Coordinates of C-alpha atoms in Angstrom, one line a residue:
M1 CA -0.7 -23.4 10.3
T2 CA -2.3 -19.9 10.0
G3 CA -2.1 -19.2 13.4
V4 CA 1.9 -19.7 12.9
A5 CA 1.6 -17.3 10.1
L6 CA 0.4 -14.7 11.5
I7 CA 2.5 -14.8 14.5
L8 CA 5.3 -14.9 12.6
L9 CA 4.3 -11.8 10.4
L10 CA 3.2 -10.0 13.6
L11 CA 6.3 -9.7 15.2
F12 CA 8.8 -9.7 12.0
G13 CA 5.6 -6.5 11.5
L14 CA 7.0 -5.2 14.7
F15 CA 10.4 -5.8 14.3
I16 CA 11.3 -4.0 11.1
N17 CA 8.8 -1.6 12.3
R18 CA 10.4 -0.7 15.5
H19 CA 13.3 2.0 15.0
L20 CA 10.0 4.3 13.1
S21 CA 7.4 5.7 15.4
I22 CA 5.0 9.3 16.1
R23 CA 5.5 11.9 19.3
A24 CA 3.6 14.0 17.9
L25 CA 1.4 15.3 14.1
Y26 CA 2.2 17.7 11.8
G27 CA 0.9 18.4 8.3
D28 CA -1.9 16.8 6.8
D29 CA -2.3 15.4 9.5
L30 CA -2.5 17.6 12.2
Y31 CA -4.6 18.9 9.5
L32 CA -6.9 16.2 10.0
W33 CA -6.8 16.2 13.4
S34 CA -8.4 19.4 13.3
F35 CA -11.2 18.6 11.6
Y36 CA -11.8 15.1 14.3
G37 CA -11.8 18.1 17.1
C38 CA -15.1 20.1 16.0
E39 CA -16.7 18.1 14.3
D40 CA -18.7 15.0 14.6
F41 CA -19.0 11.5 12.4
W42 CA -21.3 12.7 10.6
S43 CA -19.5 15.7 9.5
F44 CA -16.6 14.5 9.7
T45 CA -17.4 11.9 7.0
F46 CA -19.9 14.1 4.6
P47 CA -18.4 17.3 4.6
K48 CA -20.6 19.9 3.3
V49 CA -17.0 21.7 1.7
T50 CA -14.2 20.2 0.8
K51 CA -11.3 20.9 -1.4
G52 CA -11.5 18.8 -4.3
N53 CA -11.1 15.0 -3.1
F54 CA -14.3 13.0 -1.7
R55 CA -13.2 10.2 0.7
P56 CA -15.9 8.8 3.0
F57 CA -14.9 5.8 3.4
Y58 CA -11.2 6.4 4.0
W59 CA -13.0 9.5 6.2
A60 CA -14.8 7.5 8.4
L61 CA -12.0 5.2 8.9
S62 CA -9.8 8.0 9.8
Y63 CA -12.7 9.1 11.9
L64 CA -12.8 5.9 14.2
E65 CA -8.9 5.5 14.0
F66 CA -8.7 8.6 15.8
R67 CA -11.8 7.9 18.3
L68 CA -9.9 5.0 18.8
I69 CA -5.8 5.8 19.8
G70 CA -7.4 9.6 21.5
P71 CA -5.1 11.1 23.1
H72 CA -2.7 8.5 23.3
V73 CA -0.7 10.1 20.0
H74 CA 2.5 7.5 20.2
W75 CA -0.2 4.8 19.5
Y76 CA -0.3 5.9 15.7
A77 CA 2.8 4.1 14.6
R78 CA 1.7 1.1 15.9
F79 CA -1.8 1.1 14.6
N80 CA -0.2 1.4 11.0
V81 CA 1.9 -1.8 11.5
L82 CA -0.2 -3.4 12.8
L83 CA -3.1 -2.5 9.7
N84 CA -0.1 -3.4 7.6
V85 CA 0.2 -7.1 9.8
A86 CA -3.1 -8.0 9.2
I87 CA -2.6 -6.5 5.1
A88 CA 0.6 -9.1 5.0
W89 CA -2.1 -12.0 6.2
V90 CA -4.6 -11.4 3.6
I91 CA -2.1 -11.1 0.7
Y92 CA 0.0 -14.5 2.6
F93 CA -3.9 -16.2 1.8
F94 CA -3.9 -14.8 -1.6
S95 CA -0.4 -16.3 -2.2
R96 CA -1.6 -19.3 -0.8
R97 CA -4.6 -19.0 -3.5
L98 CA -2.5 -17.9 -6.4
S99 CA 0.0 -21.2 -6.0
R100 CA -2.8 -23.3 -5.6
L101 CA -0.1 -26.0 -3.7
T102 CA -2.1 -26.5 -0.3
R103 CA -4.2 -28.3 -2.2
T104 CA -2.4 -31.2 -2.8
P105 CA -0.2 -33.0 0.6
Q106 CA 3.0 -32.6 -1.4
G107 CA 2.8 -29.0 -1.8
M108 CA 0.8 -28.2 1.4
R109 CA 4.4 -26.8 2.4
I110 CA 6.0 -25.0 -0.4
G111 CA 2.2 -23.0 -0.7
Q112 CA 2.3 -22.2 3.3
A113 CA 5.5 -20.8 2.7
V114 CA 6.2 -19.7 -0.2
G115 CA 2.5 -17.3 0.9
L116 CA 4.1 -16.6 4.1
L117 CA 7.5 -14.7 1.7
T118 CA 5.6 -13.0 -0.3
G119 CA 3.6 -11.3 3.4
M120 CA 7.5 -10.8 4.9
L121 CA 8.9 -9.4 1.3
Y122 CA 5.7 -6.8 1.9
L123 CA 6.1 -5.5 5.1
Q124 CA 9.7 -5.6 4.2
S125 CA 9.0 -3.2 1.6
H126 CA 11.5 -0.1 2.0
F127 CA 7.8 2.1 -0.2
A128 CA 6.6 1.2 3.3
A129 CA 8.0 4.6 5.5
Y130 CA 4.2 6.4 4.6
Q131 CA 2.3 4.6 5.2
I132 CA 4.0 3.6 8.8
A133 CA 5.1 7.1 9.6
Q134 CA 2.2 9.0 9.0
V135 CA -1.1 9.1 10.0
L136 CA -2.5 9.3 6.9
G137 CA -0.8 5.9 6.3
L138 CA -4.7 5.0 6.8
L139 CA -4.7 5.9 3.1
E140 CA -2.7 4.3 1.2
S141 CA -2.5 1.1 3.2
L142 CA -6.8 0.4 2.9
A143 CA -6.4 2.3 0.1
L144 CA -4.0 -1.3 -1.1
L145 CA -5.8 -3.1 0.9
L146 CA -9.2 -2.9 -1.3
A147 CA -7.5 -2.6 -4.8
L148 CA -6.2 -6.2 -3.9
L149 CA -8.4 -7.5 -3.3
T150 CA -10.7 -6.2 -6.1
L151 CA -7.9 -7.4 -7.8
W152 CA -8.8 -11.5 -6.0
G153 CA -12.2 -10.6 -7.1
L154 CA -11.6 -10.2 -10.1
F155 CA -8.9 -13.1 -10.0
D156 CA -12.1 -16.1 -8.4
Y157 CA -14.1 -14.5 -11.1
M158 CA -12.5 -16.2 -14.1
E159 CA -11.5 -19.0 -12.4
G160 CA -14.7 -19.8 -12.5
R161 CA -16.7 -18.8 -9.4
G162 CA -19.0 -16.9 -10.5
T163 CA -21.5 -14.0 -9.9
R164 CA -20.1 -14.0 -5.6
A165 CA -17.1 -13.6 -6.4
Y166 CA -17.3 -10.5 -9.2
L167 CA -19.3 -8.5 -6.5
R168 CA -17.4 -8.7 -4.0
A169 CA -14.6 -7.3 -6.7
C170 CA -17.0 -4.4 -7.8
L171 CA -18.0 -3.6 -4.0
C172 CA -14.2 -3.2 -3.3
F173 CA -14.1 -1.5 -6.5
F174 CA -17.1 1.0 -4.7
L175 CA -14.9 1.1 -1.3
V176 CA -11.2 2.2 -2.6
I177 CA -12.5 4.7 -5.5
F178 CA -14.7 7.4 -2.5
T179 CA -10.7 6.1 -0.5
H180 CA -8.0 7.6 -3.2
E181 CA -9.9 8.6 -6.4
R182 CA -6.8 7.3 -8.3
Y183 CA -8.2 4.1 -8.3
I184 CA -11.1 4.8 -10.5
A185 CA -8.5 3.2 -13.1
L186 CA -8.1 -0.6 -12.1
A187 CA -12.1 0.3 -14.3
P188 CA -11.4 -1.6 -17.8
L189 CA -10.0 -4.6 -15.7
F190 CA -14.1 -5.7 -15.7
Y191 CA -14.8 -5.1 -18.6
L192 CA -10.8 -7.6 -19.5
A193 CA -12.1 -10.4 -16.7
V194 CA -15.2 -10.6 -18.0
L195 CA -14.5 -11.1 -22.3
T196 CA -12.5 -13.1 -20.7
Q197 CA -15.0 -15.8 -18.9
Y198 CA -17.3 -15.8 -22.6
L199 CA -14.5 -16.7 -23.8
T200 CA -13.7 -19.5 -21.5
E201 CA -17.3 -20.8 -20.6
R202 CA -17.5 -20.6 -24.8
R203 CA -14.8 -23.5 -25.2
L204 CA -16.4 -25.3 -22.3
C205 CA -19.4 -25.3 -24.3
R206 CA -18.1 -26.2 -27.4
R207 CA -16.2 -29.2 -25.6
F208 CA -18.6 -30.6 -23.8
A209 CA -21.6 -30.1 -26.4
P210 CA -19.9 -29.6 -30.0
S211 CA -23.6 -28.3 -31.3
R212 CA -25.0 -25.5 -30.6
T213 CA -28.5 -26.6 -30.2
S214 CA -27.5 -29.5 -27.6
C215 CA -25.2 -27.0 -26.2
A216 CA -27.5 -24.8 -23.6
A217 CA -29.3 -28.4 -23.2
S218 CA -26.5 -29.6 -21.7
D219 CA -25.6 -32.0 -18.3
E220 CA -22.1 -31.9 -18.9
I221 CA -21.0 -28.6 -19.0
P222 CA -20.4 -27.1 -16.2
A223 CA -21.6 -24.5 -13.8
M224 CA -21.5 -21.4 -16.0
N225 CA -21.4 -17.5 -15.0
R226 CA -25.8 -17.0 -12.9
L227 CA -25.8 -13.1 -12.9
G228 CA -26.3 -11.5 -16.1
R229 CA -24.5 -10.4 -19.1
T230 CA -25.2 -7.3 -19.8
V231 CA -26.1 -6.5 -15.8
E232 CA -21.7 -7.3 -14.8
L233 CA -21.6 -4.9 -17.6
L234 CA -23.4 -2.0 -16.4
L235 CA -22.1 -2.6 -12.9
P236 CA -18.8 -1.1 -13.1
L237 CA -20.5 1.9 -15.9
L238 CA -22.7 2.6 -12.3
I239 CA -20.0 2.4 -10.0
L240 CA -18.3 5.7 -11.5
A241 CA -21.5 7.2 -12.6
V242 CA -22.4 7.7 -9.2
F243 CA -18.4 8.4 -8.3
F244 CA -18.4 10.9 -10.0
G245 CA -21.9 12.2 -10.0
T246 CA -20.6 12.8 -5.9
R247 CA -17.7 14.7 -6.1
V248 CA -19.9 16.5 -9.1
V249 CA -22.4 17.3 -6.2
V250 CA -19.9 17.3 -3.2
A251 CA -17.2 18.3 -4.1
G252 CA -17.9 20.8 -6.9
E253 CA -15.8 18.6 -10.1
A254 CA -15.9 15.5 -11.3
I255 CA -11.8 15.3 -12.3
P256 CA -10.2 14.3 -9.3
V257 CA -7.9 16.5 -7.9
G258 CA -3.8 16.0 -8.0
T259 CA -0.8 16.3 -6.0
A260 CA -1.5 19.8 -3.1
G261 CA -4.6 19.3 -4.0
T262 CA -3.2 20.3 -8.1
K263 CA -4.8 19.8 -10.8
V264 CA -4.3 17.1 -13.0
Q265 CA -5.4 18.9 -16.5
D266 CA -3.4 21.9 -15.3
T267 CA -0.5 20.3 -14.1
F268 CA -0.3 16.7 -17.0
S269 CA 2.6 16.5 -19.7
L270 CA 3.1 13.3 -21.3
A271 CA 6.8 13.4 -21.7
Q272 CA 6.9 13.5 -17.4
A273 CA 4.2 11.2 -17.6
L274 CA 6.6 8.4 -19.4
G275 CA 9.5 9.0 -17.5
F276 CA 7.7 8.8 -14.1
A277 CA 5.9 5.3 -15.6
F278 CA 9.7 4.3 -16.7
S279 CA 10.8 5.0 -12.6
Q280 CA 7.8 3.2 -11.5
V281 CA 9.1 -0.1 -13.6
A282 CA 12.2 0.2 -12.1
Y283 CA 11.2 0.9 -8.6
I284 CA 9.5 -2.8 -8.5
F285 CA 13.1 -4.4 -9.5
G286 CA 14.4 -3.1 -6.7
I287 CA 16.8 0.2 -8.7
N288 CA 14.8 3.3 -6.5
A289 CA 15.0 6.0 -10.0
G290 CA 14.1 8.9 -8.2
H291 CA 15.1 12.3 -5.3
A292 CA 16.5 11.1 -2.3
I293 CA 13.9 13.3 -0.7
F294 CA 11.3 10.9 -2.5
C295 CA 13.3 7.2 -2.0
G296 CA 15.8 7.8 0.7
V297 CA 18.9 6.8 -1.3
S298 CA 19.0 6.9 -4.6
F299 CA 20.3 3.9 -7.0
A300 CA 23.1 5.6 -8.3
D301 CA 24.2 6.5 -4.4
S302 CA 23.3 3.5 -2.7
A303 CA 26.2 0.6 -1.9
R304 CA 27.9 -1.8 -4.6
W305 CA 26.8 -3.9 -2.5
V306 CA 23.6 -3.4 -3.0
Q307 CA 23.8 -2.5 -6.4
A308 CA 25.3 -6.2 -6.8
L309 CA 22.5 -7.3 -4.4
I310 CA 19.8 -5.5 -7.2
V311 CA 21.7 -7.7 -10.0
L312 CA 21.2 -11.1 -8.1
S313 CA 17.5 -10.0 -7.9
W314 CA 17.0 -9.6 -11.6
L315 CA 19.2 -13.1 -12.2
C316 CA 16.5 -15.1 -10.3
L317 CA 13.0 -13.3 -11.5
L318 CA 14.7 -13.8 -14.6
L319 CA 15.2 -17.9 -14.1
M320 CA 10.9 -17.7 -12.6
L321 CA 10.0 -16.1 -16.3
V322 CA 12.1 -18.4 -17.8
L323 CA 10.6 -21.7 -15.7
Y324 CA 6.9 -20.5 -15.8
V325 CA 7.0 -19.7 -19.8
R326 CA 8.1 -23.3 -20.4
G327 CA 6.0 -24.8 -18.3
A328 CA 3.4 -22.8 -20.3
W329 CA 4.9 -24.3 -23.2
K330 CA 6.0 -28.4 -22.1
R331 CA 1.6 -27.7 -20.7
G332 CA 0.8 -27.5 -24.5
R333 CA -2.1 -25.8 -24.5
I334 CA -3.2 -21.5 -23.6
T335 CA -6.0 -20.7 -23.3
P336 CA -8.0 -17.8 -22.7
C337 CA -8.5 -17.5 -19.7
L338 CA -4.2 -18.4 -19.0
I339 CA -3.8 -16.0 -21.2
G340 CA -7.2 -13.6 -19.0
E341 CA -5.0 -14.3 -16.0
N342 CA -2.0 -12.5 -17.0
L343 CA -3.2 -10.1 -18.4
L344 CA -5.3 -9.2 -14.7
F345 CA -2.3 -9.1 -13.1
I346 CA -0.4 -6.9 -15.9
C347 CA -2.8 -5.3 -16.5
F348 CA -3.3 -3.9 -12.5
I349 CA 0.6 -2.9 -12.2
A350 CA 0.8 -1.0 -15.9
L351 CA -2.8 1.2 -14.7
C352 CA -1.3 1.9 -10.9
I353 CA 1.0 2.5 -12.3
G354 CA -0.2 5.0 -15.0
S355 CA -2.8 6.6 -12.5
S356 CA 0.0 7.6 -10.3
S357 CA 2.0 9.1 -13.0
I358 CA 0.2 12.0 -13.7
T359 CA 0.3 14.2 -11.3
I360 CA 3.2 16.6 -10.5
R361 CA 5.9 13.8 -8.1
L362 CA 6.1 10.9 -7.5
E363 CA 6.5 8.9 -4.0
T364 CA 7.7 5.5 -3.6
R365 CA 4.5 4.9 -1.3
W366 CA 2.7 4.8 -5.0
V367 CA 4.7 1.8 -5.5
Y368 CA 3.4 0.8 -3.0
V369 CA 0.0 -1.7 -4.7
S370 CA 1.9 -2.3 -7.6
Y371 CA 5.1 -4.0 -6.2
T372 CA 3.1 -6.1 -4.2
A373 CA 1.0 -7.3 -7.3
A374 CA 3.9 -7.5 -9.3
L375 CA 4.7 -10.2 -5.6
L376 CA 1.2 -12.0 -5.9
Y377 CA 1.8 -12.1 -9.1
L378 CA 4.9 -14.4 -8.7
S379 CA 3.3 -16.7 -6.7
Y380 CA 0.4 -17.0 -10.2
M381 CA 2.9 -18.2 -12.2
L382 CA 3.9 -20.6 -9.1
G383 CA 0.2 -21.4 -8.9
E384 CA 0.5 -22.6 -13.4
I385 CA 4.2 -24.4 -12.9
A386 CA 2.0 -26.7 -10.0
K387 CA -0.9 -27.3 -12.4
S388 CA 1.1 -27.9 -15.6
G389 CA 3.2 -31.2 -14.5
A390 CA -0.6 -32.2 -14.3
V391 CA -2.4 -33.2 -19.4
K392 CA -5.7 -34.0 -19.7
A393 CA -6.6 -36.9 -21.8
K394 CA -9.4 -34.6 -23.4
A395 CA -8.1 -31.9 -25.4
G396 CA -10.0 -28.7 -25.9
R397 CA -10.6 -25.9 -28.0
A398 CA -7.1 -23.4 -27.1
V399 CA -3.9 -22.5 -28.8
R400 CA -1.8 -25.2 -28.9
T401 CA 1.5 -26.2 -29.3
R402 CA 4.0 -28.0 -30.1
A403 CA 5.3 -29.7 -27.2
A404 CA 1.2 -31.1 -27.2
T405 CA 1.1 -32.5 -30.2
V406 CA 2.9 -35.5 -28.9
Q407 CA 1.3 -35.5 -25.6
R408 CA -2.1 -37.3 -27.7
A409 CA -0.9 -40.8 -28.8
S410 CA -2.8 -42.6 -27.5
T411 CA -4.7 -42.2 -23.6
A412 CA -2.2 -45.0 -22.3
S413 CA 0.6 -42.9 -23.7
I414 CA -1.1 -40.3 -21.9
S415 CA -1.1 -41.7 -18.9
A416 CA 2.6 -42.8 -18.4
S417 CA 3.4 -38.8 -19.9
G418 CA 1.6 -37.7 -17.6
E419 CA 3.2 -39.2 -14.0
R420 CA 7.2 -38.1 -15.8
A421 CA 5.1 -34.4 -16.5
A422 CA 3.5 -34.7 -13.0
C423 CA 7.4 -36.0 -10.8
H424 CA 8.8 -33.2 -13.2
G425 CA 6.6 -30.9 -12.6
M426 CA 7.4 -31.1 -9.0
A427 CA 11.0 -30.8 -9.6
M428 CA 9.9 -27.0 -11.2
V429 CA 7.5 -26.9 -8.9
L430 CA 10.8 -26.6 -6.2
A431 CA 12.9 -25.0 -8.6
F432 CA 11.2 -21.9 -8.5
S433 CA 10.3 -21.1 -4.7
L434 CA 13.5 -21.7 -4.2
L435 CA 14.5 -18.9 -6.2
F436 CA 11.1 -17.6 -5.1
M437 CA 12.8 -17.5 -1.7
A438 CA 16.5 -16.5 -3.2
Y439 CA 14.7 -13.2 -4.3
G440 CA 14.0 -11.6 -1.1
A441 CA 16.9 -12.9 0.5
V442 CA 18.4 -11.4 -1.9
M443 CA 16.7 -8.1 -1.4
T444 CA 16.2 -8.0 3.0
P445 CA 20.1 -6.3 2.9
V446 CA 18.5 -3.9 0.7
E447 CA 15.2 -3.3 1.5
H448 CA 17.2 -2.8 5.0
Y449 CA 19.9 -0.4 3.6
D450 CA 16.8 1.4 2.1
R451 CA 15.1 1.6 5.3
Q452 CA 18.2 3.1 7.2
H453 CA 18.7 5.7 4.6
Y454 CA 14.7 6.7 6.0
P455 CA 15.7 9.8 7.2
N456 CA 16.1 11.4 4.0
I457 CA 13.1 11.1 3.1
F458 CA 11.8 14.7 3.0
F459 CA 8.8 14.7 5.0
F460 CA 10.7 12.6 8.5
F461 CA 12.3 16.7 8.5
D462 CA 9.4 18.2 9.8
Q463 CA 8.2 14.6 11.7
D464 CA 12.0 13.9 13.8
R465 CA 11.1 17.7 14.5
V466 CA 7.5 17.6 16.2
N467 CA 8.5 14.6 17.9
S468 CA 11.5 16.7 18.9
L469 CA 8.8 19.1 20.6
A470 CA 7.0 16.6 22.1
D471 CA 9.7 14.6 23.3
C472 CA 11.0 18.5 25.2
T473 CA 8.2 19.8 26.4
I474 CA 4.7 16.9 27.1
D475 CA 6.6 13.1 26.8
A476 CA 9.6 15.3 29.6
V477 CA 6.9 15.9 32.3
G478 CA 3.2 13.8 31.3
A479 CA -0.2 15.1 30.1
G480 CA -1.1 16.0 33.4
E481 CA 1.4 18.0 34.7
F482 CA 2.0 20.1 32.0
L483 CA -1.7 20.8 30.2
G484 CA -3.6 24.0 31.5
K485 CA -0.2 24.7 33.1
K486 CA 2.7 25.5 31.9
Q487 CA 3.2 27.7 28.2
V488 CA 5.5 27.0 25.4
Y489 CA 7.9 29.9 23.6
I490 CA 10.8 29.4 21.0
Y491 CA 13.1 31.0 20.0
Y492 CA 13.2 33.1 16.2
N493 CA 10.8 30.0 15.0
Y494 CA 14.2 29.2 11.8
Y495 CA 11.9 25.8 10.9
E496 CA 8.7 28.4 9.8
M497 CA 6.0 27.1 12.9
S498 CA 3.0 28.8 11.3
D499 CA -0.1 30.0 14.1
F500 CA -1.9 26.6 13.0
Y501 CA 0.6 24.6 14.7
A502 CA 1.2 27.3 18.2
E503 CA -2.4 26.7 18.1
Y504 CA -2.9 22.8 17.8
F505 CA -0.7 21.2 18.4
Y506 CA -1.2 20.3 21.8
K507 CA -4.7 19.7 21.1
P508 CA -4.3 15.7 20.2
F509 CA -2.8 15.0 23.7
D510 CA -5.5 16.6 25.3
P511 CA -9.4 14.0 26.0
E512 CA -11.4 17.7 26.2
K513 CA -9.5 18.0 22.4
T514 CA -9.1 21.9 23.8
G515 CA -4.9 22.3 24.1
Q516 CA -6.9 23.4 28.1
G517 CA -4.7 26.3 27.3
T518 CA -1.6 25.5 26.2
E519 CA 0.0 27.0 22.8
I520 CA 2.8 27.4 21.2
H521 CA 4.5 31.3 21.3
F522 CA 7.1 32.5 18.9
I523 CA 10.2 34.8 20.9
N524 CA 13.5 36.3 19.9
R525 CA 14.7 37.8 23.1
P526 CA 14.0 36.8 26.4
D527 CA 12.5 40.1 28.3
E528 CA 9.5 39.6 25.3
M529 CA 8.1 36.4 26.8
P530 CA 4.8 38.0 29.7
A531 CA 5.1 39.7 32.3
D532 CA 4.5 36.0 34.9
A533 CA 6.5 34.6 33.1
T534 CA 8.6 31.5 35.1
V535 CA 10.0 29.6 35.5
E536 CA 7.3 26.7 36.3
N537 CA 4.7 27.9 33.8
S538 CA 6.4 27.8 31.2
V539 CA 8.7 25.4 28.9
V540 CA 11.6 27.8 26.9
L541 CA 13.2 26.0 23.4
M542 CA 15.7 26.2 20.9
E543 CA 16.0 24.6 17.4
H544 CA 18.8 23.3 17.5
G545 CA 20.7 21.2 14.2
N546 CA 17.9 21.3 11.3
R547 CA 15.8 19.2 12.9
G548 CA 15.2 18.8 17.0
Y549 CA 14.7 20.9 20.3
I550 CA 16.3 21.3 23.1
D551 CA 15.4 22.8 26.1
V552 CA 17.1 26.4 27.5
T553 CA 14.2 27.8 30.0
A554 CA 16.8 27.1 32.5
Q555 CA 19.0 29.6 30.5
T556 CA 16.7 31.7 30.1
F557 CA 15.9 32.1 33.6
G558 CA 19.4 32.6 34.3
L559 CA 19.3 29.2 36.4
A560 CA 22.2 27.3 34.2
A561 CA 24.8 28.7 31.8
W562 CA 24.2 29.7 28.1
E563 CA 27.3 27.8 27.9
A564 CA 26.4 24.1 29.1
L565 CA 24.2 24.0 26.0
P566 CA 25.2 21.3 23.4
Q567 CA 26.8 22.6 20.0
A568 CA 24.2 22.1 17.5

């Protein structure tokens, strides 16, 4: 099934993103490439001067991405799709792990189906616009993956998997903060995990060895965490000390910069941050709470049937929550581990929301990790429902619900009730799984509707323009017949393309990274072209509409009538 899941996720990822393409670089993408074009790996990864950010892990992988793709600029979007399919595959395994259903023959298929559904919901989300349609999508995708792996490591640690899980979470945390600075906000999760594990071990100690003296020597106590508690507490602090110390040395300041180079300490507003936080919660529940330039289409402007489906999805979520709470109540015991694991997911989502709400604007790419964690939280709820069907004969130290009192009459009654609970638990698992699938079915047309409005998002305007520019020039004749043999002239430059674009635009298409002398020039009249410009060595363009170009070379050199041009 694992291989089948990967193939299905790959086909789905390619299909859902088939209309997104990168045929030329612009903005931050071209700016980052310009450093790659003149620096070696170490200088690119560890620059002597930064603009407030220090992201060596991301920069190292960016360099390798540029090196791998080379002059095949149109491959970047496909690279991003494959990367996100790989992330969806990780999500598939994480969801299976959380659902706990693949451990039993009767629940195997359900667990696999839920894992596949979670991965597909991740892939089809309209939050993926930036991750696919921008080369810098690698930054957000990589940070999302590392943040989720941090969550996975802490969850495994709280489940009793010990030192390796905790160290895995620490490693991912170290890498993610050197990928995207805002994820320093995840540091408190480590202390939540350590506290939960401490309380869980203390409960198990009392359960298996009533006296403190026998507790330390008892062979019946399950294997405890072997990494020293002091080391567990100090390791996240050490990682943060390395992070801030490195920033002071390299970036010149300890506090990470905000969006567009702004300083958080100068632009922070509590009222604005709270507004962004509530907007992100709304995004997670299907409501596009922002302006159309950030989300494509706002909830208020969406079609009525879309709004109705979103409300229907809330009903599915509410019923899933009711089943989960009912299962926890019927199970009869609320343990420190149960409380801690719920807080782990809730706090992870809250910290991701908070860390991306303190800057000057809110973009949907920052909601992606919180949304994905919310999907995984649903898988966790399903796993707890699957556990609630089995009632333990031995009572441990835990907060008890009233439902637990009827389960303590005798060993025989416990055995009988356990069999009934198992059947009832499987029915609840099926009900929750069907609701999860209904939620996915309801949200699929909503996500497709939002994706249809991608052209309204601000960065698609410039991406469409440079895509059109590449279509009219280098893609029209091929790099071999264009680079070094033609110059490009653009009338009027109403799009306000900068001199940086003019110099660097064609360099990424050149294996030698020089552009071979082909550049862009801006003119207002035909007589501003050089005397040696001819139809053979020139391409003359004019802006058409508000996001494209048309070729007017023949008209400029008198080989065709201007009236033959299409109207804007």
